[in-house]
Structure formats: structure tokens, C-alpha cells
Amino acid sequence: MSVVAVVGAQWGDEGKGRIIDLLAAKARLVVRYQGGSNAGHTVINPFGTFRLHLVPAGIFNPDVVCIVGNGVVVDPTVLLAEIDELAAHGVGVANLFLSDRAHVVMPYHAILDRLEEEARGDQRIGTTGRGIGPAYVDKVLRVGIRMVDLLDPATLRAKLKTVVALKNQLLTRIYGAPPVDGDAIFEEYRAYGARLARHVADTGAMLQRGVARGENVILEGGQGTLLDLDHGTYPYVTASSPTAGGSCAGAGIGPTRLDRALGVFKAYVTRVGAGPFPTELTGTAGEALRERGSEYGATTGRPRRCGWFDAVLARYSAQLNGFDAVAITKLDVLDEEPAIRICTGYRLDGRVVDTVPASLAEFSRCEPIYEEMPGWRRPTGHVRAIADLPVEAQRYVARLGELIGCPVELVSVGCSREQIIVLGEVFG
Ligand code: GDP
């Protein structure tokens, strides 16, 4: 029985959703701990194909209690649409709970997100424009609206009075944009509160009770480690902490209760939005990988930049998160490659480095040093045991584990639930 953080180990989109959907068969609680509807987990299972932005990927197992933790920022419009979509496919949400302490994404957040991004000009971060960053800003500014406030009209009205006045100053005087209507927002969000009331709870207490009972718990990350606000490739990062360290604060659990951290790595690397990417493949090589891997954003549809596996970043991520084990996803996407490269170091201004520079200027100048392995040029999507993989694929997986520095426990060879090779017991 254990508490396992499932963490994106690269720049997000590693396939955490499909791994959590699988692991949820053995869990009792799944808690999403950070991010908002800027993240999108694609899950393909017997219920259908889903792009979950807020609801934890454990929702398909009716025995699992799914929690949207205090560290998440919740856009009620997206959440309600997701609940409706799940219901339309026969997936119930009676076991879905939202932290009363989670902050709410408000209409002015999305407006400001777009205006701020425009104002950055060529320093644009490439945000999804959904208001997630500005919602976290308000949390830190101490003017955020929390789920608990949506249930209490008097508090909601009072808080909105202050914050809407503040936002309208910003909108009209700084950006020359029209103001928002505080009364309309109050009515709309009060109604969301009424609809979501039965899901709102003290989820930290629920989680702690589950842990005390010795239940298997998954802490579900959004985005990925290299987008971490502190440790990622700042400023091209997200506004929260997707790392294992962030999982405790965002779920409401003490760090001593976390038993394991499972890192989810793609067998290659992708990145959405701007920022340095040493192993990026441009031109037809990158396009081929993008097409075979269907590398288009689950939330925005934006094409993802694709490149070879970067072991420098992978080690950085493994150490930062303290990974005990890893899952490698999308191995099948490499099936047709005649030769596969892995970046094992960088050449930076004539020196060889194997760490990630904090300076973006330096990171942009890092040139990958590659080792090359032969490809397998055979399909792997049907394989269910490691010994049945082509020997070149077995060697590639083993080499990734060696470079990352921890055991590979899962290898995914396709997007459906059964396309998985299990090498270890994640719950210990
Ligand atoms: P997440 O946010 O980390 O859950 O990742 P996304 O859902 O944004 O992106 C992962 C995409 O890869 C989804 O479309 C999955 O269906 C797909 N996927 C996951 N694992 C595999 C795999 O092993 N092989 C293939 N071909 N696709 C996969």
C-alpha cells in the first residue's frame, strides 16, 4: 500500500493520463495536484476517447475517489463541460471531489492572459490563453476566489467587489480594454457554485484519512518537470510546480507520507510553445515524428516540437524529483526509425557539460552530443512482454533506464489501455 506521485518528467504531454488510467485499477484515491485546464490528459479506454483537463484520470474506475486538489486552479466552465462529457459516455462523477481551497479561474483571468501575452511581444511565453497564469498570480496576490467562496454568496460578492475594481483598472487604464461586469460574474459564478456544491469538500482531510487507512494513492501531475516554475526553463514555464515536491503541497499531504515518485518519460522529447530545445528535430525528421506520434496539443491543437531523447534533461528531472521508477511511453512511435539518437551531454562554448544551465542564453547555445543506437524497424504495438520486443528496442529501453538512473517499470507501446509492458509493481 503506498502513495505514488506520477510526474511528467519532460516538458509535459508524456502520456501521464494513460499511465494513471492504467494504475487506477489498483488505487483507491487519485489526486490531481497542480495546474489547471491548460493541461490535457488524453485517455483512450473502453469508455471512449477523452481529453481530461481537470478531472483526474482515475475517474473511469468507479471504486476510485478522484480529487482535484488545493494546488489546482479550477475553471468551472471547463470542469462542468468535462463532467457532462463524461456523463454522456456513461462515466459517473459521484466520486469526484474538489478542494474547497482550490482557486477559481475567473473570466478576467483569460482576458488578462491574452493581453499580457500580446504585451510581451517577441518575449511571448506561448501560454494557452486560458487564464491559468493570472489565476495563480491572484492566489499569490491574495485576491483569489476559492471554491469555498462560490458556495457563500455574501463572501463571493464582497471579494468580487474588490478584485473586479482592481482588474477593471488594469483592463481599461493599462490595456485600453473594456471593463468586465462584476454583477454578471457574480450571478454566473454563484450558479456554478450551486451546481458544484456537492463535489466541494475538505479534500486534504479526505486524503489524510485514506493514507491513514493504508490505501493506494496516486498523486497526479499536470504538465512536466521542465515546466516547473522554479526548476523549469524559466520563463517558458507554467505557473505551478508539477514536480514530486509540488505534489505534497498541491494535494495536502506531508512529504513523509509520499512513498514513491514515478517519472513518465516519452521515448523521445516534445515541447509546446517557445524556449530552447537542444535535441529538436526540424524539417522532415521532426515532421515524421510529429505525425507518427500525433504530436498536437490536447488542449490547444498546437503542433508540438519534437526531438531525440535528452538524457541530460532526463537525469536533471530524475534527481530533482527523486524518481524511484520510470514509465517510458510512445516507444512504438520510434518503430520506423532506422537509427535512434540519445543526447548524453552538451557542448557549450567549447566545453562539455552534463548539467542544465540556468541561463536561457547558455541553454540556447548548448549543442547536443549524441550516441546512436540501431532502430528496430518493426511494429511493437502488439508486444506485452519485454522479452518479445525486438532486441534493439529492449536495448534502447535498457539504455534509457541506465541514463535516467532508475528502473523502468512500465513501457507503453500504444495509446489504448492494454498496450503496456509491465516490468515492476508501481505500488510496491
Ligand atoms: P499527458 O498530458 O501527459 O497525459 O499526455 P497527453 O495526453 O497530452 O499526450 C499523450 C498522447 O500520447 C495522447 O494522445 C495519448 O493517447 C498518446 N499516447 C500515450 N501513450 C502512448 C503510446 O505508448 N503510444 C502512442 N502511439 N501514443 C501514446
Coordinates of C-alpha atoms in Angstrom, one line a residue, residues 32-379:
R32 CA -4.6 16.0 -9.2
Y33 CA -2.2 18.4 -7.5
Q34 CA -1.4 21.4 -9.7
G35 CA -2.1 23.2 -13.0
G36 CA -5.5 23.9 -14.5
S37 CA -7.3 23.4 -17.7
N38 CA -4.1 24.3 -19.6
A39 CA -3.1 20.7 -19.1
G40 CA -4.8 18.0 -21.1
H41 CA -4.6 14.2 -20.4
T42 CA -5.7 12.0 -23.3
V43 CA -7.2 8.8 -22.1
I44 CA -8.4 6.0 -24.5
N45 CA -10.1 3.2 -22.8
P46 CA -13.3 1.0 -23.3
F47 CA -15.4 4.1 -22.4
G48 CA -14.1 6.1 -25.3
T49 CA -11.5 8.8 -26.0
F50 CA -11.3 11.6 -23.5
R51 CA -9.3 14.7 -23.1
L52 CA -9.3 15.4 -19.4
H53 CA -8.3 18.9 -18.4
L54 CA -9.2 18.9 -14.7
V55 CA -10.9 15.6 -13.8
P56 CA -8.3 13.1 -12.6
A57 CA -7.6 10.2 -14.9
G58 CA -8.8 7.7 -12.3
I59 CA -12.4 8.7 -12.9
F60 CA -13.0 5.6 -15.1
N61 CA -12.7 3.3 -12.1
P62 CA -15.9 3.6 -10.1
D63 CA -14.1 2.4 -7.0
V64 CA -11.6 5.3 -7.1
V65 CA -12.2 8.6 -5.3
C66 CA -11.0 11.4 -7.5
I67 CA -9.8 14.7 -6.1
V68 CA -9.0 18.0 -7.7
G69 CA -6.6 19.2 -5.1
N70 CA -6.0 22.6 -3.5
G71 CA -3.0 23.2 -5.8
V72 CA -5.1 23.2 -8.9
V73 CA -6.8 26.3 -10.3
V74 CA -10.3 25.3 -11.4
D75 CA -12.2 26.8 -14.4
P76 CA -15.8 25.8 -13.5
T77 CA -16.9 26.2 -17.2
V78 CA -14.3 23.6 -18.3
L79 CA -15.0 21.3 -15.3
L80 CA -18.8 21.3 -15.9
A81 CA -18.3 20.6 -19.6
E82 CA -16.0 17.8 -18.7
I83 CA -18.5 16.3 -16.2
D84 CA -21.2 16.5 -18.9
E85 CA -19.0 14.8 -21.5
L86 CA -18.1 12.0 -19.0
A87 CA -21.8 11.5 -18.2
A88 CA -22.6 11.3 -21.9
H89 CA -20.3 8.4 -22.1
G90 CA -21.7 6.7 -19.0
V91 CA -18.9 7.7 -16.7
G92 CA -20.3 8.9 -13.3
V93 CA -18.7 11.6 -11.2
A94 CA -20.3 10.8 -7.8
N95 CA -16.8 10.1 -6.5
L96 CA -15.3 13.4 -7.8
F97 CA -14.3 15.9 -5.1
L98 CA -12.9 19.4 -5.4
S99 CA -10.8 21.0 -2.8
D100 CA -12.6 23.9 -1.0
R101 CA -9.2 25.6 -1.0
A102 CA -8.6 25.4 -4.8
H103 CA -8.6 28.7 -6.6
V104 CA -11.1 29.5 -9.3
V105 CA -10.2 30.7 -12.8
M106 CA -12.4 33.8 -13.5
P107 CA -13.3 35.4 -16.8
Y108 CA -10.9 38.3 -16.2
H109 CA -8.0 35.9 -15.9
A110 CA -8.4 34.6 -19.5
I111 CA -8.7 38.2 -20.8
L112 CA -5.6 39.3 -19.0
D113 CA -3.7 36.2 -20.1
R114 CA -4.2 37.1 -23.7
L115 CA -3.5 40.8 -23.2
E116 CA -0.3 40.1 -21.2
E117 CA 0.9 37.6 -23.8
E118 CA 0.3 40.2 -26.5
A119 CA 2.2 42.9 -24.5
R120 CA 5.2 40.6 -24.2
G121 CA 5.7 40.9 -28.0
D122 CA 8.7 38.7 -29.1
Q123 CA 9.1 37.6 -25.5
R124 CA 5.8 35.7 -25.6
I125 CA 5.8 32.6 -23.4
G126 CA 3.2 30.7 -25.5
T127 CA 0.6 30.3 -22.8
T128 CA -2.7 28.6 -23.7
G129 CA -4.6 31.8 -23.0
R130 CA -6.9 30.1 -20.6
G131 CA -6.2 32.4 -17.6
I132 CA -4.2 29.8 -15.6
G133 CA -1.1 32.0 -15.0
P134 CA -3.2 35.1 -14.0
A135 CA -5.3 32.9 -11.6
Y136 CA -2.1 31.8 -9.9
V137 CA -1.0 35.4 -9.8
D138 CA -4.1 36.3 -7.9
K139 CA -3.6 33.5 -5.5
V140 CA -0.2 34.9 -4.7
L141 CA -1.6 38.5 -4.6
R142 CA -4.1 37.2 -2.0
V143 CA -7.1 38.4 -4.1
G144 CA -8.0 35.0 -5.5
I145 CA -11.5 33.5 -5.4
R146 CA -11.6 29.9 -4.0
M147 CA -14.1 27.1 -4.5
V148 CA -15.3 27.7 -0.9
D149 CA -16.2 31.3 -1.8
L150 CA -18.5 30.1 -4.6
L151 CA -20.7 28.5 -2.0
D152 CA -21.1 31.6 0.0
P153 CA -22.8 34.4 -2.0
A154 CA -22.1 37.2 0.6
T155 CA -18.3 36.4 0.6
L156 CA -18.3 36.0 -3.2
R157 CA -19.9 39.4 -3.7
A158 CA -17.6 41.1 -1.3
K159 CA -14.5 39.6 -2.8
L160 CA -15.6 40.3 -6.3
K161 CA -16.2 43.9 -5.5
T162 CA -12.6 44.5 -4.6
V163 CA -11.0 42.3 -7.3
V164 CA -13.2 43.4 -10.2
A165 CA -12.4 47.1 -9.4
L166 CA -8.7 46.2 -9.4
K167 CA -9.0 44.2 -12.7
N168 CA -11.0 46.9 -14.4
Q169 CA -8.4 49.5 -13.6
L170 CA -5.8 47.2 -15.3
L171 CA -8.0 46.4 -18.2
T172 CA -9.1 49.9 -19.0
R173 CA -6.2 52.0 -18.0
I174 CA -3.2 49.8 -18.8
Y175 CA -4.6 47.7 -21.7
G176 CA -7.3 50.1 -23.1
A177 CA -9.7 47.1 -23.0
P178 CA -13.4 47.1 -22.0
P179 CA -14.1 46.5 -18.3
V180 CA -15.8 43.3 -17.0
D181 CA -19.2 43.3 -15.4
G182 CA -18.9 42.3 -11.7
D183 CA -22.6 41.7 -11.2
A184 CA -22.8 39.4 -14.2
I185 CA -19.7 37.5 -13.0
F186 CA -21.3 37.2 -9.5
E187 CA -24.5 35.6 -10.9
E188 CA -22.7 33.3 -13.2
Y189 CA -20.2 32.0 -10.6
R190 CA -22.8 31.7 -7.9
A191 CA -24.7 29.4 -10.2
Y192 CA -21.5 27.3 -10.8
G193 CA -21.0 27.1 -7.1
A194 CA -24.6 25.8 -6.6
R195 CA -24.0 23.2 -9.3
L196 CA -20.7 22.1 -8.0
A197 CA -21.5 22.3 -4.3
R198 CA -22.0 18.6 -3.7
H199 CA -18.4 18.0 -5.0
V200 CA -16.7 20.6 -2.9
A201 CA -15.0 19.2 0.3
D202 CA -12.1 19.4 2.6
T203 CA -10.1 17.1 0.3
G204 CA -6.9 17.3 2.3
A205 CA -8.7 15.7 5.2
M206 CA -10.2 13.0 2.9
L207 CA -6.7 12.2 1.6
Q208 CA -5.2 12.0 5.0
R209 CA -7.9 9.6 6.1
G210 CA -7.2 7.5 3.0
V211 CA -3.4 7.5 3.8
A212 CA -4.1 6.6 7.4
R213 CA -6.2 3.6 6.2
G214 CA -3.2 2.5 4.1
E215 CA -4.9 2.9 0.8
N216 CA -3.1 3.1 -2.6
V217 CA -3.0 6.8 -3.6
I218 CA -1.9 8.4 -6.9
L219 CA -0.9 12.0 -6.9
E220 CA -1.5 13.1 -10.5
G221 CA 0.7 15.8 -12.0
G222 CA -0.2 18.0 -14.9
Q223 CA 2.4 19.5 -17.3
G224 CA 6.0 18.3 -16.7
T225 CA 9.1 18.9 -14.6
L226 CA 10.8 21.2 -17.2
L227 CA 7.9 23.5 -17.0
D228 CA 8.2 23.8 -13.2
L229 CA 8.0 27.4 -12.1
D230 CA 11.3 27.1 -10.1
H231 CA 13.2 24.4 -11.8
G232 CA 12.0 24.5 -15.4
T233 CA 13.3 26.5 -18.3
Y234 CA 12.2 29.9 -16.9
P235 CA 10.4 32.0 -18.1
Y236 CA 9.0 29.4 -20.5
V237 CA 7.3 27.5 -17.7
T238 CA 4.0 27.0 -16.1
A239 CA 2.7 28.9 -13.1
S240 CA 2.8 26.0 -10.6
S241 CA 5.0 23.1 -9.5
P242 CA 4.5 19.8 -11.4
T243 CA 7.4 18.1 -9.6
A244 CA 7.1 15.5 -6.9
G245 CA 8.0 18.2 -4.4
G246 CA 5.0 20.1 -5.5
S247 CA 2.7 17.1 -5.2
C248 CA 2.6 17.3 -1.4
A249 CA 1.7 20.9 -1.2
G250 CA -0.8 20.7 -4.0
A251 CA -2.6 17.6 -2.7
G252 CA -2.4 18.5 1.0
I253 CA -0.2 15.7 2.4
G254 CA 3.1 15.7 4.3
P255 CA 6.2 14.8 2.4
T256 CA 6.9 12.0 4.8
R257 CA 3.7 10.3 3.5
L258 CA 4.9 10.1 -0.1
D259 CA 6.3 6.6 -0.8
R260 CA 7.4 6.8 -4.4
A261 CA 7.8 9.0 -7.3
L262 CA 7.2 7.6 -10.8
G263 CA 8.6 9.6 -13.7
V264 CA 6.8 9.4 -17.0
F265 CA 9.1 9.9 -20.0
K266 CA 8.3 9.8 -23.6
A267 CA 10.8 7.7 -25.6
Y268 CA 11.7 10.9 -27.3
V269 CA 11.1 14.6 -26.4
T270 CA 8.4 17.1 -27.3
R271 CA 7.8 20.6 -26.3
V272 CA 4.9 23.0 -26.9
G273 CA 5.5 26.8 -27.1
A274 CA 8.7 28.8 -27.1
G275 CA 12.0 28.2 -25.4
P276 CA 15.3 26.3 -26.1
F277 CA 15.2 22.7 -27.1
P278 CA 18.7 21.3 -27.7
T279 CA 17.6 18.0 -29.4
E280 CA 14.8 19.5 -31.5
L281 CA 14.4 17.9 -35.0
T282 CA 13.4 20.4 -37.5
G283 CA 12.3 19.8 -41.1
T284 CA 11.1 16.4 -42.3
A285 CA 12.6 14.4 -39.5
G286 CA 10.7 16.4 -36.9
E287 CA 7.5 16.3 -39.0
A288 CA 7.7 12.5 -39.3
L289 CA 8.0 12.1 -35.6
R290 CA 5.1 14.6 -35.1
E291 CA 2.8 12.7 -37.5
R292 CA 3.6 9.2 -36.1
G293 CA 3.2 10.4 -32.5
S294 CA 0.2 12.6 -33.3
E295 CA 2.0 15.3 -31.5
Y296 CA -0.6 18.0 -31.4
G297 CA -1.7 19.7 -28.2
A298 CA -4.6 18.1 -26.3
T299 CA -5.7 21.5 -25.1
T300 CA -4.9 23.8 -28.0
G301 CA -4.3 21.6 -31.0
R302 CA -0.9 23.3 -31.5
P303 CA 1.8 21.2 -33.2
R304 CA 4.4 20.0 -30.7
R305 CA 8.1 20.4 -31.4
C306 CA 9.7 17.0 -31.5
G307 CA 13.3 15.8 -30.9
W308 CA 15.5 13.0 -29.7
F309 CA 15.6 11.8 -26.1
D310 CA 17.7 14.1 -24.0
A311 CA 19.4 12.3 -21.1
V312 CA 20.9 15.4 -19.6
L313 CA 17.4 16.8 -19.0
A314 CA 16.2 13.3 -18.0
R315 CA 18.8 13.0 -15.3
Y316 CA 18.1 16.5 -14.1
S317 CA 14.5 15.6 -13.9
A318 CA 15.1 12.3 -12.1
Q319 CA 17.3 13.8 -9.5
L320 CA 15.0 16.8 -8.9
N321 CA 12.0 14.5 -8.4
G322 CA 13.9 11.7 -6.7
F323 CA 12.3 9.2 -9.1
D324 CA 12.2 5.6 -7.8
A325 CA 11.0 4.3 -11.1
V326 CA 10.1 5.4 -14.6
A327 CA 7.5 4.7 -17.3
I328 CA 8.6 5.1 -20.9
T329 CA 5.7 5.9 -23.2
K330 CA 5.3 6.0 -27.0
L331 CA 8.1 3.6 -27.8
D332 CA 6.1 2.5 -30.8
V333 CA 6.4 5.9 -32.3
L334 CA 10.1 5.1 -33.0
D335 CA 9.3 1.8 -34.7
E336 CA 10.2 3.1 -38.2
E337 CA 13.4 4.9 -37.3
P338 CA 16.5 3.3 -38.9
A339 CA 18.7 4.8 -36.2
I340 CA 17.9 6.4 -32.9
R341 CA 19.9 9.1 -31.2
I342 CA 20.2 9.9 -27.5
C343 CA 21.7 13.1 -26.2
T344 CA 24.2 12.3 -23.4
G345 CA 25.8 15.7 -23.0
Y346 CA 26.0 19.2 -24.3
R347 CA 28.8 21.1 -26.0
L348 CA 28.7 24.7 -24.6
D349 CA 31.2 27.3 -25.7
G350 CA 33.8 24.6 -26.4
R351 CA 33.3 22.8 -23.1
V352 CA 31.4 19.6 -22.5
V353 CA 28.6 19.9 -19.8
D354 CA 26.1 17.4 -18.4
T355 CA 24.0 19.8 -16.4
V356 CA 21.2 22.2 -17.4
P357 CA 22.3 25.8 -17.4
A358 CA 20.0 28.3 -15.5
S359 CA 20.8 30.9 -18.1
L360 CA 18.5 30.7 -21.1
A361 CA 21.1 32.2 -23.3
E362 CA 23.6 29.5 -22.3
F363 CA 21.0 26.8 -22.7
S364 CA 20.2 28.0 -26.2
R365 CA 23.8 27.6 -27.1
C366 CA 24.0 24.0 -25.9
E367 CA 24.7 21.6 -28.7
P368 CA 23.7 18.0 -28.2
I369 CA 26.3 15.3 -28.1
Y370 CA 24.7 12.1 -29.4
E371 CA 25.2 8.4 -29.1
E372 CA 23.4 6.4 -31.8
M373 CA 21.6 3.1 -31.5
P374 CA 20.2 1.0 -34.3
G375 CA 16.5 1.1 -34.7
W376 CA 14.3 -2.0 -34.8
R377 CA 12.1 -1.2 -37.8
R378 CA 9.3 -3.5 -36.8
P379 CA 6.0 -2.8 -35.1

